[in-house]
Coordinates of C-alpha atoms in Angstrom, one line a residue:
M1 CA -62.1 36.9 -100.0
A2 CA -58.5 36.4 -100.9
E3 CA -57.8 40.1 -100.2
C4 CA -59.6 39.8 -96.8
G5 CA -57.6 36.7 -96.0
A6 CA -54.3 38.4 -96.9
E7 CA -55.2 41.5 -94.8
S8 CA -56.2 39.3 -91.8
E9 CA -52.9 37.4 -92.1
Q10 CA -50.8 40.5 -92.2
P11 CA -51.5 41.7 -88.6
Q12 CA -50.9 38.1 -87.3
R13 CA -47.6 38.0 -89.2
R14 CA -46.6 41.4 -87.9
L15 CA -47.5 40.2 -84.3
G16 CA -45.5 37.1 -84.8
D17 CA -42.6 39.1 -86.1
K18 CA -42.8 41.3 -83.1
K19 CA -42.9 38.4 -80.7
H20 CA -39.9 36.9 -82.5
K21 CA -38.0 40.2 -82.2
N22 CA -38.9 40.5 -78.6
G23 CA -37.9 37.0 -78.0
E24 CA -34.5 37.7 -79.6
L25 CA -34.1 40.9 -77.6
T26 CA -35.3 39.8 -74.2
D27 CA -35.5 36.0 -73.9
L28 CA -32.4 34.3 -75.1
P29 CA -32.3 30.5 -75.4
E30 CA -31.9 28.8 -72.1
E31 CA -28.5 27.3 -73.0
E32 CA -27.2 30.5 -74.4
K33 CA -28.4 32.4 -71.3
K34 CA -26.7 29.9 -69.0
Q35 CA -23.5 30.2 -70.9
R36 CA -23.6 34.0 -70.8
D37 CA -24.3 34.0 -67.0
R38 CA -21.4 31.5 -66.5
E39 CA -19.0 33.7 -68.5
D40 CA -20.1 36.8 -66.4
H41 CA -19.7 34.7 -63.2
E42 CA -16.2 33.6 -64.1
S43 CA -15.0 37.1 -65.2
L44 CA -16.1 38.7 -61.9
V45 CA -12.8 38.3 -60.1
L46 CA -10.3 40.8 -58.7
W47 CA -7.7 40.3 -61.4
K48 CA -10.2 40.9 -64.3
R49 CA -12.7 43.4 -62.9
P50 CA -11.3 44.7 -59.6
L51 CA -13.5 47.8 -59.1
L52 CA -16.8 46.0 -59.8
T53 CA -15.7 43.0 -57.8
L54 CA -14.9 45.1 -54.7
Y55 CA -18.1 47.0 -55.1
Y56 CA -20.2 43.9 -55.3
F57 CA -18.2 42.4 -52.4
S58 CA -19.0 45.4 -50.2
L59 CA -22.7 45.2 -51.0
E60 CA -22.9 41.5 -50.3
L61 CA -20.9 42.0 -47.1
F62 CA -23.4 44.6 -46.0
I63 CA -26.4 42.3 -46.9
T64 CA -24.8 39.4 -44.9
L65 CA -24.1 41.6 -41.9
K66 CA -27.6 42.9 -42.0
G67 CA -29.0 39.4 -42.1
W68 CA -26.9 38.4 -39.1
M69 CA -28.1 41.4 -37.1
W70 CA -31.7 40.6 -38.0
R71 CA -31.3 37.0 -36.8
L72 CA -29.6 38.2 -33.6
W73 CA -32.5 40.6 -33.0
H74 CA -35.0 37.7 -33.3
Q75 CA -32.9 35.7 -30.9
R76 CA -32.4 38.6 -28.5
Q77 CA -33.3 36.6 -25.4
T78 CA -30.5 34.1 -26.1
V79 CA -28.1 37.0 -27.0
F80 CA -29.0 38.7 -23.8
G81 CA -28.3 35.6 -21.8
L82 CA -24.9 35.1 -23.5
V83 CA -24.0 38.8 -22.8
M84 CA -24.8 38.4 -19.1
L85 CA -22.7 35.2 -19.0
L86 CA -19.8 37.0 -20.6
I87 CA -20.1 39.9 -18.1
L88 CA -20.0 37.4 -15.2
L89 CA -17.0 35.6 -16.7
S90 CA -15.2 39.0 -17.2
I91 CA -15.8 39.9 -13.6
A92 CA -14.4 36.5 -12.5
Y93 CA -11.4 37.1 -14.8
H94 CA -10.5 40.4 -13.3
I95 CA -11.1 39.8 -9.6
E96 CA -8.0 38.6 -7.8
G97 CA -8.2 35.4 -5.8
P98 CA -7.2 31.7 -5.6
H99 CA -9.4 30.9 -8.6
Q100 CA -7.1 32.9 -10.9
K101 CA -4.9 29.9 -11.7
Y102 CA -7.9 27.9 -12.9
V103 CA -9.1 30.9 -14.9
R104 CA -5.8 31.3 -16.6
Y105 CA -5.7 27.6 -17.4
M106 CA -9.1 27.7 -18.9
E107 CA -8.3 30.8 -20.9
K108 CA -5.2 29.2 -22.3
K109 CA -6.9 26.0 -23.3
T110 CA -10.0 27.7 -24.7
L111 CA -8.0 30.0 -26.9
W112 CA -5.8 27.1 -28.0
C113 CA -8.8 25.0 -28.9
A114 CA -10.6 27.9 -30.6
Y115 CA -7.5 28.6 -32.7
W116 CA -7.3 25.1 -34.1
V117 CA -11.1 24.8 -34.6
G118 CA -11.1 28.0 -36.6
L119 CA -8.2 26.7 -38.8
G120 CA -10.2 23.5 -39.3
I121 CA -13.2 25.4 -40.4
L122 CA -11.2 27.5 -42.8
S123 CA -9.7 24.3 -44.3
S124 CA -13.0 22.7 -45.2
V125 CA -15.5 25.5 -45.7
G126 CA -16.2 26.6 -49.3
L127 CA -16.6 23.3 -51.1
G128 CA -12.9 22.6 -51.6
T129 CA -11.7 26.2 -51.9
G130 CA -10.7 26.6 -48.3
L131 CA -7.3 27.4 -46.9
H132 CA -5.1 24.3 -46.6
T133 CA -4.4 24.8 -43.0
F134 CA -3.1 21.3 -42.4
L135 CA -0.2 21.8 -44.7
L136 CA 0.4 25.4 -43.5
Y137 CA -0.1 25.1 -39.7
L138 CA -1.0 21.7 -38.2
G139 CA 1.4 19.6 -40.2
P140 CA 4.4 21.8 -39.5
H141 CA 3.4 22.0 -35.8
I142 CA 3.3 18.2 -35.5
A143 CA 6.6 18.0 -37.4
A144 CA 8.2 20.5 -35.1
V145 CA 7.0 18.6 -32.0
T146 CA 8.3 15.3 -33.5
L147 CA 11.8 16.7 -34.3
A148 CA 12.0 18.3 -30.8
A149 CA 10.9 15.1 -29.1
Y150 CA 13.7 13.1 -30.7
E151 CA 16.3 15.9 -30.1
C152 CA 15.3 16.6 -26.5
G153 CA 14.5 13.0 -25.5
S154 CA 11.2 14.2 -24.0
V155 CA 7.9 15.9 -24.8
E156 CA 7.6 17.7 -21.4
F157 CA 8.5 21.0 -22.9
P158 CA 8.3 23.9 -20.4
E159 CA 5.1 26.0 -20.5
P160 CA 5.6 28.8 -21.2
P161 CA 7.1 29.3 -23.8
Y162 CA 5.4 26.2 -25.3
P163 CA 3.4 26.1 -27.5
D164 CA 4.7 29.5 -28.9
Q165 CA 8.2 28.2 -28.8
I166 CA 9.6 24.7 -28.1
V167 CA 12.6 24.5 -25.7
C168 CA 14.1 21.3 -24.4
P169 CA 13.4 20.5 -20.7
Q170 CA 16.2 20.2 -18.2
Q171 CA 15.7 16.5 -17.8
E172 CA 15.3 13.9 -20.4
G173 CA 12.6 11.2 -20.4
S174 CA 11.5 8.4 -22.6
I175 CA 9.8 9.0 -25.9
S176 CA 7.8 6.8 -28.2
L177 CA 5.3 7.1 -31.0
W178 CA 2.5 7.1 -28.5
T179 CA 3.9 9.9 -26.4
I180 CA 4.3 12.2 -29.4
I181 CA 0.7 11.3 -30.6
S182 CA -0.6 12.2 -27.1
K183 CA 1.3 15.5 -27.1
V184 CA -0.4 16.8 -30.2
R185 CA -3.8 15.0 -29.7
L186 CA -5.7 18.1 -28.5
E187 CA -4.9 20.4 -31.3
A188 CA -5.2 17.7 -33.9
C189 CA -8.7 16.7 -32.7
M190 CA -9.8 20.3 -32.5
W191 CA -8.6 20.9 -36.1
G192 CA -10.5 17.8 -37.2
A193 CA -13.7 19.0 -35.4
G194 CA -13.3 22.3 -37.2
T195 CA -13.2 20.5 -40.6
A196 CA -16.4 18.6 -39.6
I197 CA -18.1 21.9 -38.8
G198 CA -17.0 23.3 -42.1
E199 CA -19.0 20.6 -43.9
L200 CA -22.3 21.9 -42.4
P201 CA -23.2 24.8 -44.8
P202 CA -23.7 22.6 -47.9
Y203 CA -25.7 20.2 -45.8
F204 CA -28.1 22.9 -44.6
M205 CA -28.3 24.5 -48.0
A206 CA -29.3 21.2 -49.8
R207 CA -31.7 20.2 -47.0
A208 CA -33.5 23.6 -47.1
A209 CA -33.7 23.4 -50.9
R210 CA -35.2 19.9 -50.8
L211 CA -37.8 20.8 -48.1
S212 CA -38.9 24.0 -49.7
G213 CA -38.8 22.7 -53.2
A214 CA -37.0 25.9 -54.3
D215 CA -34.2 25.9 -56.8
P216 CA -31.3 27.6 -55.0
D217 CA -29.1 29.8 -57.1
D218 CA -25.9 27.9 -56.2
E219 CA -23.7 26.6 -58.9
D220 CA -22.3 23.7 -56.8
Y221 CA -25.8 22.5 -55.9
Q222 CA -26.9 22.7 -59.5
K223 CA -23.9 20.6 -60.6
F224 CA -24.9 18.1 -57.9
E225 CA -28.4 17.8 -59.2
E226 CA -27.1 17.4 -62.8
M227 CA -24.9 14.6 -61.5
L228 CA -27.9 12.9 -59.9
D229 CA -29.7 13.1 -63.3
Q230 CA -26.8 11.6 -65.1
T231 CA -25.8 8.8 -62.7
E232 CA -26.3 6.1 -65.4
S233 CA -24.4 7.9 -68.2
A234 CA -21.3 8.8 -66.2
Q235 CA -18.2 7.8 -68.2
D236 CA -15.1 9.5 -66.9
F237 CA -13.3 8.4 -63.7
G238 CA -14.1 11.6 -61.8
S239 CA -17.9 11.3 -62.5
R240 CA -18.0 7.6 -61.6
A241 CA -16.1 8.3 -58.3
K242 CA -18.6 11.0 -57.4
V243 CA -21.5 8.8 -58.2
A244 CA -20.0 6.0 -56.1
V245 CA -19.6 8.3 -53.1
Q246 CA -23.2 9.5 -53.5
K247 CA -24.5 5.9 -53.7
L248 CA -22.4 4.7 -50.7
I249 CA -23.7 7.5 -48.5
Q250 CA -27.3 7.1 -49.7
K251 CA -27.5 3.3 -49.2
V252 CA -25.2 2.7 -46.2
G253 CA -26.1 5.8 -44.2
F254 CA -24.1 6.4 -41.0
F255 CA -21.3 4.0 -41.7
G256 CA -21.0 5.1 -45.3
I257 CA -20.5 8.7 -44.2
L258 CA -18.0 7.5 -41.5
A259 CA -16.1 5.6 -44.2
C260 CA -15.9 8.6 -46.5
A261 CA -14.9 11.0 -43.6
S262 CA -12.2 8.7 -42.2
I263 CA -9.8 8.8 -45.1
P264 CA -8.3 11.8 -47.0
N265 CA -11.1 12.1 -49.5
P266 CA -11.3 15.1 -51.9
L267 CA -14.8 14.0 -52.9
F268 CA -16.2 14.4 -49.4
D269 CA -17.5 17.8 -50.4
L270 CA -20.4 15.8 -52.0
A271 CA -21.3 14.3 -48.6
G272 CA -23.0 17.4 -47.2
L273 CA -24.9 18.0 -50.4
T274 CA -26.0 14.3 -50.6
C275 CA -27.0 14.0 -47.0
G276 CA -29.0 17.3 -47.1
H277 CA -30.6 16.4 -50.4
F278 CA -31.8 13.0 -49.2
L279 CA -32.8 14.4 -45.8
V280 CA -30.3 12.4 -43.7
P281 CA -30.9 13.3 -40.0
F282 CA -28.5 16.0 -38.8
W283 CA -26.9 14.0 -36.0
T284 CA -26.4 11.0 -38.3
F285 CA -24.5 13.2 -40.7
F286 CA -22.6 15.4 -38.2
G287 CA -21.9 12.5 -35.8
A288 CA -20.3 10.3 -38.5
T289 CA -18.4 13.3 -39.9
L290 CA -17.1 14.3 -36.5
I291 CA -15.9 10.8 -35.5
G292 CA -14.4 10.2 -38.9
K293 CA -12.5 13.5 -39.3
A294 CA -11.7 14.3 -35.6
V295 CA -10.8 10.8 -34.5
I296 CA -10.0 8.3 -37.2
K297 CA -8.7 10.5 -40.1
M298 CA -6.8 12.8 -37.7
H299 CA -4.9 9.9 -36.2
I300 CA -4.0 8.6 -39.7
Q301 CA -2.6 12.0 -40.6
K302 CA -0.7 12.4 -37.3
L303 CA 0.9 9.0 -37.7
F304 CA 2.0 9.9 -41.3
V305 CA 3.6 13.2 -40.2
I306 CA 5.2 11.7 -37.1
I307 CA 6.7 8.8 -38.9
T308 CA 7.9 11.0 -41.8
F309 CA 9.7 13.4 -39.5
S310 CA 11.1 10.9 -37.1
K311 CA 14.9 11.2 -36.6
H312 CA 16.2 8.4 -38.8
I313 CA 13.7 9.1 -41.6
V314 CA 14.8 12.8 -41.7
E315 CA 18.4 11.9 -41.8
Q316 CA 17.8 9.4 -44.6
M317 CA 15.9 12.0 -46.6
V318 CA 18.7 14.6 -46.2
S319 CA 21.2 11.9 -47.3
L320 CA 19.1 11.1 -50.4
I321 CA 19.0 14.8 -51.3
G322 CA 22.8 14.7 -51.4
A323 CA 22.7 11.8 -53.9
V324 CA 20.9 14.0 -56.6
P325 CA 23.4 14.4 -59.5
L326 CA 25.0 17.8 -59.9
L327 CA 22.8 19.8 -57.5
G328 CA 22.8 17.3 -54.6
A329 CA 25.5 18.9 -52.5
A330 CA 24.2 22.4 -53.1
L331 CA 20.6 21.4 -52.1
Q332 CA 21.8 19.3 -49.1
K333 CA 23.7 22.2 -47.4
P334 CA 20.7 24.5 -46.7
F335 CA 18.6 21.6 -45.4
R336 CA 21.4 20.5 -43.0
E337 CA 21.8 24.2 -41.9
Y338 CA 18.1 24.5 -41.3
L339 CA 18.0 21.3 -39.2
E340 CA 21.0 22.4 -37.2
A341 CA 19.5 25.9 -36.6
Q342 CA 16.2 24.3 -35.4
K343 CA 18.2 22.0 -33.0
A344 CA 20.1 25.0 -31.6
K345 CA 16.8 26.8 -31.0
L346 CA 15.6 23.9 -28.9
H347 CA 18.6 24.2 -26.5
H348 CA 18.4 28.0 -26.5
V349 CA 17.9 29.5 -23.0
T350 CA 16.7 33.0 -22.4
G351 CA 19.7 35.3 -21.6
E352 CA 22.3 33.3 -23.5
G353 CA 22.1 35.5 -26.6
T354 CA 20.1 35.0 -29.8
P355 CA 20.2 31.8 -31.8
A356 CA 21.5 31.7 -35.4
E357 CA 19.4 33.5 -38.0
E358 CA 17.0 31.4 -40.1
N359 CA 18.1 30.4 -43.6
W360 CA 16.3 30.8 -46.9
L361 CA 14.1 27.7 -46.4
S362 CA 12.2 29.2 -43.5
W363 CA 12.0 32.5 -45.3
L364 CA 10.6 30.7 -48.4
F365 CA 8.0 28.8 -46.3
E366 CA 6.9 32.1 -44.6
K367 CA 6.4 33.7 -48.1
V368 CA 4.4 30.6 -49.3
V369 CA 2.1 30.9 -46.3
V370 CA 1.6 34.6 -46.9
I371 CA 0.8 34.0 -50.6
M372 CA -1.7 31.2 -49.8
V373 CA -3.4 33.3 -47.2
C374 CA -3.7 36.2 -49.6
F375 CA -5.1 33.9 -52.3
F376 CA -7.7 32.6 -49.8
V377 CA -8.7 36.2 -48.9
C378 CA -9.0 37.0 -52.7
S379 CA -11.2 33.9 -53.2
I380 CA -13.5 35.0 -50.4
V381 CA -13.9 38.5 -52.0
N382 CA -14.5 36.9 -55.4
S383 CA -17.0 34.4 -54.0
M384 CA -19.0 37.1 -52.2
A385 CA -19.0 39.4 -55.2
Q386 CA -20.3 36.5 -57.4
S387 CA -23.0 35.8 -54.8
Y388 CA -24.2 39.4 -55.1
A389 CA -24.2 39.1 -58.9
K390 CA -26.3 35.9 -58.7
R391 CA -28.6 37.7 -56.3
K392 CA -29.0 40.6 -58.7
R393 CA -29.7 38.3 -61.6
H394 CA -32.3 36.4 -59.6
D395 CA -34.1 39.6 -58.5
K396 CA -34.1 40.8 -62.1
S397 CA -35.6 37.6 -63.4
S398 CA -38.2 37.6 -60.6
D399 CA -39.2 41.2 -61.6
S400 CA -39.5 40.2 -65.3
K401 CA -41.7 37.2 -64.4
T402 CA -44.1 39.4 -62.3
E403 CA -44.4 41.9 -65.1

């Protein structure tokens, strides 16, 4: 009996050993598997694995374009209507007639608005990893208009060359804070509207995940769900601030979203995820975000830039630079030369020769813009490559479950 018991236990022990070995070989502990996936995810960048990153990026780009083409094919009636409308607009654009001045005006305004809306989208899309287009484009544009307004005594810059180039008008007028705000209102509001549009992808992702009950393979959404599970145990300031934003939006609704969108708020990335997760109606979320970002917040940012670059403030800042010990005079000189060069450009008239060459400050700013744009492009490539890697892992896990 003892021998029979020992013999019957041996196959079970061998089977258990086999399962244990298979478990070690195929099914790692959940935490260890997540850690390994996180390390692979972080290492898939251009400066660590360039060839694999570019390969995954190209595959993800192909899949994305294929998905867009498939959606367009399903909406072919709408696409056909838009194509016919574009054909009619093209005919009206090329036919000569008295309507051409209105066509040119609409073309100019449409392209100008589309430019700033696009920059706004680039600024907010990507859950905080977007291109900082306010610092690179809109802020300098408002500053240039402010400096020109005080130098020229007017904001009625001749068009053309404005907005490509600012030249003082022949006659001076009266300027005030309100006239400068009105001059840059269109581009500022369009940029704010673009930032509101850029907040929509996380909203739709979280909403679709909540309605379908699926667990999306998105790291930001997974962190958001972990934050919801740990709302009571949050200790550090960043976690408490995120929980406060989430509770404000969840309890107050429209006015909570409006309050968060109306101030420069780095935590507003959570708003789209929160509203989508708790199924806040689309127009409640987007309406509050649009009003907050394109109207209230945009006027706050405009006022800050206009006041900062008003004539007397700029002169005081340049004087303060000169008060820096040892390096003050050396630093003050290029700033004064730059301001004088900009003033000379404002009074430059075509045919009077070329204005003075730009100094190293403008050269340095251009190089900073180029570096930031290149970094943004690299972040897009890395993000799409990592998305393909997630897709690949998800497909592999699905196949293993079916087997």
